[in-house]
Tab-separated table of C-alpha atoms and ligand atoms in Angstrom:
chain	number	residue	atom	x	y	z
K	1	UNK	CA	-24.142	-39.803	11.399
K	2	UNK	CA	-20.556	-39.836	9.401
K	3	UNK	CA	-20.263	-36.092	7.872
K	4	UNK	CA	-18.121	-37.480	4.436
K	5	UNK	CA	-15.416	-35.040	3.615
K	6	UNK	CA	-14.689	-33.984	-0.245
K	7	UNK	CA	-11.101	-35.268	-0.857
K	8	UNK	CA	-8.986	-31.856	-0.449
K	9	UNK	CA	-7.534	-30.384	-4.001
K	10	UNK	CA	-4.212	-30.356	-4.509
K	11	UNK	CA	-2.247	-27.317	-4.216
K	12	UNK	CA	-1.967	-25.256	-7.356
K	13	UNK	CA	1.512	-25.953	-9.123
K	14	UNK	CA	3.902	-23.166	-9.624
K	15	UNK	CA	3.870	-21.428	-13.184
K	16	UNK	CA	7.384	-20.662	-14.352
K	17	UNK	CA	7.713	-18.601	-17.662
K	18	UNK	CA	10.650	-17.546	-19.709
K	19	UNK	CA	11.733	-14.420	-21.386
K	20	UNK	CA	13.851	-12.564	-23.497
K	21	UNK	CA	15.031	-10.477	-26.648
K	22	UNK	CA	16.731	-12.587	-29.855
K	23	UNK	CA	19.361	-14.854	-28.998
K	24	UNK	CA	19.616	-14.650	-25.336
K	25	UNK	CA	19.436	-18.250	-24.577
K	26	UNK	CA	16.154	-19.131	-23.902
K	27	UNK	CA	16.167	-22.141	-25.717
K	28	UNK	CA	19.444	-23.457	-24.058
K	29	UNK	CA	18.908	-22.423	-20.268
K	30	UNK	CA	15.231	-24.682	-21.319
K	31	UNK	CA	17.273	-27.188	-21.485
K	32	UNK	CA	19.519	-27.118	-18.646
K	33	UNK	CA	16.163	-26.828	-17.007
K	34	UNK	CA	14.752	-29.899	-18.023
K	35	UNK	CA	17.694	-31.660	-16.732
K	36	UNK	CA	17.729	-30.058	-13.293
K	37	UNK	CA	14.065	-31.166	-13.035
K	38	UNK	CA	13.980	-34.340	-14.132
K	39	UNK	CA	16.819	-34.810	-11.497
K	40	UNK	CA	14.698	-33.500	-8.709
K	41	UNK	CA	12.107	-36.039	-9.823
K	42	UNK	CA	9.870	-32.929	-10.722
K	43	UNK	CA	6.792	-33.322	-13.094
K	44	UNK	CA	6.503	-30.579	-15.106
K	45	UNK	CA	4.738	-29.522	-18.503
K	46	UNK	CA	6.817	-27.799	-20.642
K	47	UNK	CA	5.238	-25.472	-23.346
K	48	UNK	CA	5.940	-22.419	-25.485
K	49	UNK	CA	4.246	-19.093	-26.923
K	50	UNK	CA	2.685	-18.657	-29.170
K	51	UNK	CA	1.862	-22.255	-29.688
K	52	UNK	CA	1.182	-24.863	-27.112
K	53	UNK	CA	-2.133	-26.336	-28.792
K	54	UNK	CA	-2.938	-27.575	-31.950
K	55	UNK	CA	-4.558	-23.384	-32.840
K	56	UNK	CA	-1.872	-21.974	-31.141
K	57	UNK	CA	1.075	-23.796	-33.190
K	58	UNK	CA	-0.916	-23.252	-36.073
K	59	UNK	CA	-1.116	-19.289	-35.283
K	60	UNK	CA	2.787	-19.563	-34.637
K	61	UNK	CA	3.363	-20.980	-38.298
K	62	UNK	CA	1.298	-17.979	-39.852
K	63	UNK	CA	2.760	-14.688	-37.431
K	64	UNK	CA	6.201	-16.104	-38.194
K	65	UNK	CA	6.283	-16.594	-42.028
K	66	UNK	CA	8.460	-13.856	-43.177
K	67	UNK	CA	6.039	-14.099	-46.697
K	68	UNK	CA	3.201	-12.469	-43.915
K	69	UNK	CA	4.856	-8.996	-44.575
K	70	UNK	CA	1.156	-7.018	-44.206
K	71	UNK	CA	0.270	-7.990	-40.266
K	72	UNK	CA	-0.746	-4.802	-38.593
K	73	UNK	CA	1.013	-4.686	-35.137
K	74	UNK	CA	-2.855	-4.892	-33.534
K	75	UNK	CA	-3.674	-8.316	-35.806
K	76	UNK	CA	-0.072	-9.427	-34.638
K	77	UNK	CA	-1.277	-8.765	-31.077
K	78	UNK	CA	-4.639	-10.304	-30.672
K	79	UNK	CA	-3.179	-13.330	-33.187
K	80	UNK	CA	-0.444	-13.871	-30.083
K	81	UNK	CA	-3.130	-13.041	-27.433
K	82	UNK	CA	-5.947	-15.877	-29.363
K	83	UNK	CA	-3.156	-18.550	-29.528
K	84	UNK	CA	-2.781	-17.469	-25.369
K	85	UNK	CA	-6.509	-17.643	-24.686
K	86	UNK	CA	-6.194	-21.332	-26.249
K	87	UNK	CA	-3.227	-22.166	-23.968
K	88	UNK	CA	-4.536	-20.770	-20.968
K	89	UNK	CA	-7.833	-22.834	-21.287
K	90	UNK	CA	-6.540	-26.006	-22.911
K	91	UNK	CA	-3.221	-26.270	-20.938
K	92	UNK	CA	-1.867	-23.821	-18.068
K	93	UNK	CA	-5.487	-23.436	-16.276
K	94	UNK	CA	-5.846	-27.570	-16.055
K	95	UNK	CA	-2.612	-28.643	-15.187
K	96	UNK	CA	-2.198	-25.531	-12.673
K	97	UNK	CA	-5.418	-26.886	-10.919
K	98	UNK	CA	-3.822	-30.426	-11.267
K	99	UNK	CA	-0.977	-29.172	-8.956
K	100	UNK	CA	1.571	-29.537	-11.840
K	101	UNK	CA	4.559	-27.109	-12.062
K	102	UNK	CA	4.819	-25.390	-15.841
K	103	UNK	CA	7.442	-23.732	-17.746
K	104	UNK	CA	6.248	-21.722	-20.365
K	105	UNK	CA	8.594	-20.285	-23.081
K	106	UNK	CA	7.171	-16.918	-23.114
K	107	UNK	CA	3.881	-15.792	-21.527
K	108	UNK	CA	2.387	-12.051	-21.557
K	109	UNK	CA	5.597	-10.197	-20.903
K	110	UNK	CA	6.509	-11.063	-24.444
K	111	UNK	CA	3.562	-9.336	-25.916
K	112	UNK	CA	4.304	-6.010	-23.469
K	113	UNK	CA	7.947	-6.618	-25.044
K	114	UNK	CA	7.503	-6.901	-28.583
K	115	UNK	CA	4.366	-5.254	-29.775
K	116	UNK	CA	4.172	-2.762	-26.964
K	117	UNK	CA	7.793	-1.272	-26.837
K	118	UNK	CA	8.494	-3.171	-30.290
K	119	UNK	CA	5.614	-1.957	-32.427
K	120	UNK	CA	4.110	0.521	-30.618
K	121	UNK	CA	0.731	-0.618	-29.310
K	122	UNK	CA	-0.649	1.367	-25.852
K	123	UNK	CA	0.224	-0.567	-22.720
K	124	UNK	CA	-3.377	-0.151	-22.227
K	125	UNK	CA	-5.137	-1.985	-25.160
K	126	UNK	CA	-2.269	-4.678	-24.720
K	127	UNK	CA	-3.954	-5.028	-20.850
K	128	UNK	CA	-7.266	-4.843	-22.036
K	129	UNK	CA	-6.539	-7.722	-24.396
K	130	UNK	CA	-4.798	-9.701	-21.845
K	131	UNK	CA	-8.098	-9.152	-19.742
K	132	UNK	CA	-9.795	-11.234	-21.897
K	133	UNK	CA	-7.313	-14.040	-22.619
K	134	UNK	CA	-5.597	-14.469	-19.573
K	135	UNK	CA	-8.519	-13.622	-16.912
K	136	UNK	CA	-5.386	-11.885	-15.313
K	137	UNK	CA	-3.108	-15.587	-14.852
K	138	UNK	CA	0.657	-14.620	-14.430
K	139	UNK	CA	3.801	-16.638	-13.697
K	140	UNK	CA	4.691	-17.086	-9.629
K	141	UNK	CA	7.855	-16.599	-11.569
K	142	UNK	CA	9.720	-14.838	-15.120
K	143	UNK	CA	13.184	-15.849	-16.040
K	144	UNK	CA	14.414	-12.648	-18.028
K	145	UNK	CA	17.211	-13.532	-20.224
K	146	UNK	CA	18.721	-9.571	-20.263
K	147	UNK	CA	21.543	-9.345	-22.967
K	148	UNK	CA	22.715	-6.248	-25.122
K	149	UNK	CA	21.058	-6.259	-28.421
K	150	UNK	CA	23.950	-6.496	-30.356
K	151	UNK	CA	25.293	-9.839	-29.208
K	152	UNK	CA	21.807	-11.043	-28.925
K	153	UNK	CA	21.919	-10.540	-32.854
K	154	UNK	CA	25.279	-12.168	-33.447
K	155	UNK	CA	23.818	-15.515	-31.407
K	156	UNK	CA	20.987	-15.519	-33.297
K	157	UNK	CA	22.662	-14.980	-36.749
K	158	UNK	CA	24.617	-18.446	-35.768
K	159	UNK	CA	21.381	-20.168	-36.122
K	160	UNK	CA	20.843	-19.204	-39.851
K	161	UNK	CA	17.610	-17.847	-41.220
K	162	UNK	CA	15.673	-15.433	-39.684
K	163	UNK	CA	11.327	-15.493	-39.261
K	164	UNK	CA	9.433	-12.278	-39.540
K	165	UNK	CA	10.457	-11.005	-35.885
K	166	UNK	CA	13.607	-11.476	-36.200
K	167	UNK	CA	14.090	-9.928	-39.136
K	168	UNK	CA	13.095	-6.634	-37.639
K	169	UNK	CA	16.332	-3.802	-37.020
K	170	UNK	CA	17.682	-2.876	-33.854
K	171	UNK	CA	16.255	-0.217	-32.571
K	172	UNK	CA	12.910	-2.568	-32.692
K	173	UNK	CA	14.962	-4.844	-30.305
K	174	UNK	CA	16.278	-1.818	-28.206
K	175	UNK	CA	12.636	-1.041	-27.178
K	176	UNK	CA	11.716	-4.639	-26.838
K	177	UNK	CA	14.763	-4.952	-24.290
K	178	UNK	CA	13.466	-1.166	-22.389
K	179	UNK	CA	10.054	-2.778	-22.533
K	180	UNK	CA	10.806	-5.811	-20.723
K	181	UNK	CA	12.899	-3.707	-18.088
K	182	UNK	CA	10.166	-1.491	-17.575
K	183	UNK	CA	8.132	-4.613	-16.883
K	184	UNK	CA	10.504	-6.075	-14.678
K	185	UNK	CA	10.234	-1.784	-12.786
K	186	UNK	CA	6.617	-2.731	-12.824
K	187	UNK	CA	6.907	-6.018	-11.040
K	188	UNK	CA	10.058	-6.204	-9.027
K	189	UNK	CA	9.307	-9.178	-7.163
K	190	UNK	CA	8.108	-11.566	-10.292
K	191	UNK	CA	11.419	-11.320	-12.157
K	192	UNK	CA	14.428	-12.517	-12.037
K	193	UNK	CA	16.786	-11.146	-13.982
K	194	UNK	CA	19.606	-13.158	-15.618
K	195	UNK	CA	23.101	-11.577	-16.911
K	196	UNK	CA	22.680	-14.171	-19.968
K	197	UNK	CA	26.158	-13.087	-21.032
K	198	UNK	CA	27.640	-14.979	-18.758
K	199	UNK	CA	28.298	-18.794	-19.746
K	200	UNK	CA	25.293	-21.096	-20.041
K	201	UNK	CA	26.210	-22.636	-16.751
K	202	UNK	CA	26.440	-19.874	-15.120
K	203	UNK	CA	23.112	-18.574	-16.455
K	204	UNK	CA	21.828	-22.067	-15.498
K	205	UNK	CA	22.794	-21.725	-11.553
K	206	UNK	CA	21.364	-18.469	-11.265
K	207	UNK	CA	17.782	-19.869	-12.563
K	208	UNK	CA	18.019	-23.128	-10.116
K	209	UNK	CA	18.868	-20.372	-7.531
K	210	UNK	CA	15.714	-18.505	-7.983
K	211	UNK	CA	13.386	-21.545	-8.728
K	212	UNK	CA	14.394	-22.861	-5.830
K	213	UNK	CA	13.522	-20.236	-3.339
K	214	UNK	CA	10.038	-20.895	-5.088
K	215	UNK	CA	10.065	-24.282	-3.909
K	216	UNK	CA	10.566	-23.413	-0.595
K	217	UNK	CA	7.540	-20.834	-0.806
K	218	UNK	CA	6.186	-23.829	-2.328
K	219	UNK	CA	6.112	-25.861	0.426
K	220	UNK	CA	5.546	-23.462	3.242
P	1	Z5A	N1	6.563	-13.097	-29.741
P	1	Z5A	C1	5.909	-11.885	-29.759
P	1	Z5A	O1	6.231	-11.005	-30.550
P	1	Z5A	N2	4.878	-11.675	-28.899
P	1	Z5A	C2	4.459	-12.618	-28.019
P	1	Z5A	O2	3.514	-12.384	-27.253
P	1	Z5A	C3	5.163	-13.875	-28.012
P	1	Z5A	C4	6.206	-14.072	-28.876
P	1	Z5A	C5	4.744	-14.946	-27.056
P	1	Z5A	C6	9.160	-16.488	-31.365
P	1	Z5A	O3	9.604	-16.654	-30.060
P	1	Z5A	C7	8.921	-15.037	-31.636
P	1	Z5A	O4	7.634	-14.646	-31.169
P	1	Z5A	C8	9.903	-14.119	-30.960
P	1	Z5A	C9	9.048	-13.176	-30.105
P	1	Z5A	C10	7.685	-13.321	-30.672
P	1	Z5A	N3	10.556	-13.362	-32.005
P	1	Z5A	N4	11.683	-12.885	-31.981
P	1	Z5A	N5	12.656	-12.417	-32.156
P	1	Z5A	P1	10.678	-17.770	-29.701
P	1	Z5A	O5	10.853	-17.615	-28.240
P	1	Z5A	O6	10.224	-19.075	-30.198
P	1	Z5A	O7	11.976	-17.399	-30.581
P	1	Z5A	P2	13.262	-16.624	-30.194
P	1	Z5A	O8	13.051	-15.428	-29.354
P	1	Z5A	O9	13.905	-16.315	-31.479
P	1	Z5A	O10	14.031	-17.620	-29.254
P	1	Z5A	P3	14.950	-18.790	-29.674
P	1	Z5A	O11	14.934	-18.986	-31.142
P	1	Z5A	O12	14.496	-20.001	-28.950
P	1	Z5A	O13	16.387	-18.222	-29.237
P	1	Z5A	P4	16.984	-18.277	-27.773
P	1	Z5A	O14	16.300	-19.402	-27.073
P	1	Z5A	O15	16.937	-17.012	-27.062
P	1	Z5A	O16	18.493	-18.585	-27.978
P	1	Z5A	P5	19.243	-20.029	-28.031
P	1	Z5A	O17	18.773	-20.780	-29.244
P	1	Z5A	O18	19.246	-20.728	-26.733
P	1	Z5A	O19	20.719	-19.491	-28.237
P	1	Z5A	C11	21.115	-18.803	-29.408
P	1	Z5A	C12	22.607	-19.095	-29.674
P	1	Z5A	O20	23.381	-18.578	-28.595
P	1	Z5A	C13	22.934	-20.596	-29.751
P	1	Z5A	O21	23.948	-20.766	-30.686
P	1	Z5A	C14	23.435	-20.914	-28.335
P	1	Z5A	O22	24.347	-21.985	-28.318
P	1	Z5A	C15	24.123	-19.629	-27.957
P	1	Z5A	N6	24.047	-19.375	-26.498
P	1	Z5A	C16	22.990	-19.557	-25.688
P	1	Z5A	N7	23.306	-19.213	-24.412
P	1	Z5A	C17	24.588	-18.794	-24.429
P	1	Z5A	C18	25.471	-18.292	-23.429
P	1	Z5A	N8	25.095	-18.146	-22.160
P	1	Z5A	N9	26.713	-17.926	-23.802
P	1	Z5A	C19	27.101	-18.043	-25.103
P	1	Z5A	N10	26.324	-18.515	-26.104
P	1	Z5A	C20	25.076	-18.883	-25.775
């Protein structure tokens, strides 16, 4: 008798995320990003935080309307970590499985970022959160954009009106930039840092650089 074999699952796909304070150029190197891959013939899903899904872009539209001046940092947390929980289910778990590559405009760094150093909130009820939404899924790779606050805030200002994050001061964004670096302390080997004051191009190489030493690890 014939044993029959299942048919062998494809190899998970490589989760890429992106990061960093206001105006560093996440948006842009994106972009450039899509253009590199679509000239290496890549398929990838593209998607952004919070949003992503129907709940999530809906949660995005209500923790970003500067009229929402009462969120609490904790409802601003678990509203970012229940738009996540939707994303990871609905989008990033399937497609993973699927053997698809995804680039996610921020993942959980942002919420260690922004309402950990930003607001305040214990690194350990933002992990016990992230527990539940996440099951513990993080990128093979994070893109920091790293720029000085200050000219973060003059890019940004070029774009006109700001939402209810960016509307916050400085010293919110100083401890949103230590947060991320203390992240990046955390997990050495996950990051890669980008000078995003250099010129987009620049900033541009230095990503293919590092995204393709995963494609190597890729194929091993
Ligand atoms: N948030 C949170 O608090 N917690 C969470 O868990 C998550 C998010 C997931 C929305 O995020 C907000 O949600 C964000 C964090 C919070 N709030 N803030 N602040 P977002 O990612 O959608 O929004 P954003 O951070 O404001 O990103 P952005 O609007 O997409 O900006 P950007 O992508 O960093 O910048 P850009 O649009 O590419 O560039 C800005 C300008 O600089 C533009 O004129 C460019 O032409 C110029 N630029 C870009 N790169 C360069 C270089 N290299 N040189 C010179 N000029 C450049």
């Amino acid at each position: 008798m014939t044993a029959t074999r299942e048919p062998a699952s494809p190899p998970r796909g490589r989760f890429i995320s992106l990061e960093g304070g206001e105006g560093a150029g996440k948006s842009t190197l994106l972009a450039g990003l899509r253009g590199y891959f679509a000239r290496q013939g890549r398929d990838v899903l593209y998607t952004r935080e919070p949003g992503g899904t129907p709940v999530g872009e809906a949660i995005r539209v209500l923790v970003l309307d500067p009229a929402q001046r009462g969120i609490g940092a904790e409802t601003e947390l678990l509203l970012m970590f229940a738009a996540r929980a939707q994303l990871v289910r609905d989008v990033l778990q399937p497609a993973l499985a699927a053997g698809r590559w995804v680039l996610c405009d921020r993942f959980v760094d942002a919420s260690y970022a922004y309402q950990g150093g930003g607001r305040g909130v214990e690194v350990a009820r933002i992990a016990e959160v992230e527990r539940i939404a996440t099951g513990g899924l993080l990128p093979d790779l994070t893109l920091l954009l790293d720029l000085p606050v200050a000219a973060g805030r003059v890019r940004a200002r070029q774009r006109g009106t700001a939402d209810r994050i960016e509307s916050e001061r400085d010293d919110f964004f100083q401890r949103v930039r230590a947060a991320y670096h203390a992240r990046v302390q955390a997990e050495p080997a996950r990051f890669c840092v980008l000078d995003a004051a250099l010129p987009a191009a620049a900033v541009l190489q230095a990503a293919v650089t590092a995204i393709a030493s995963l494609s190597v690890e890729h194929a091993r």
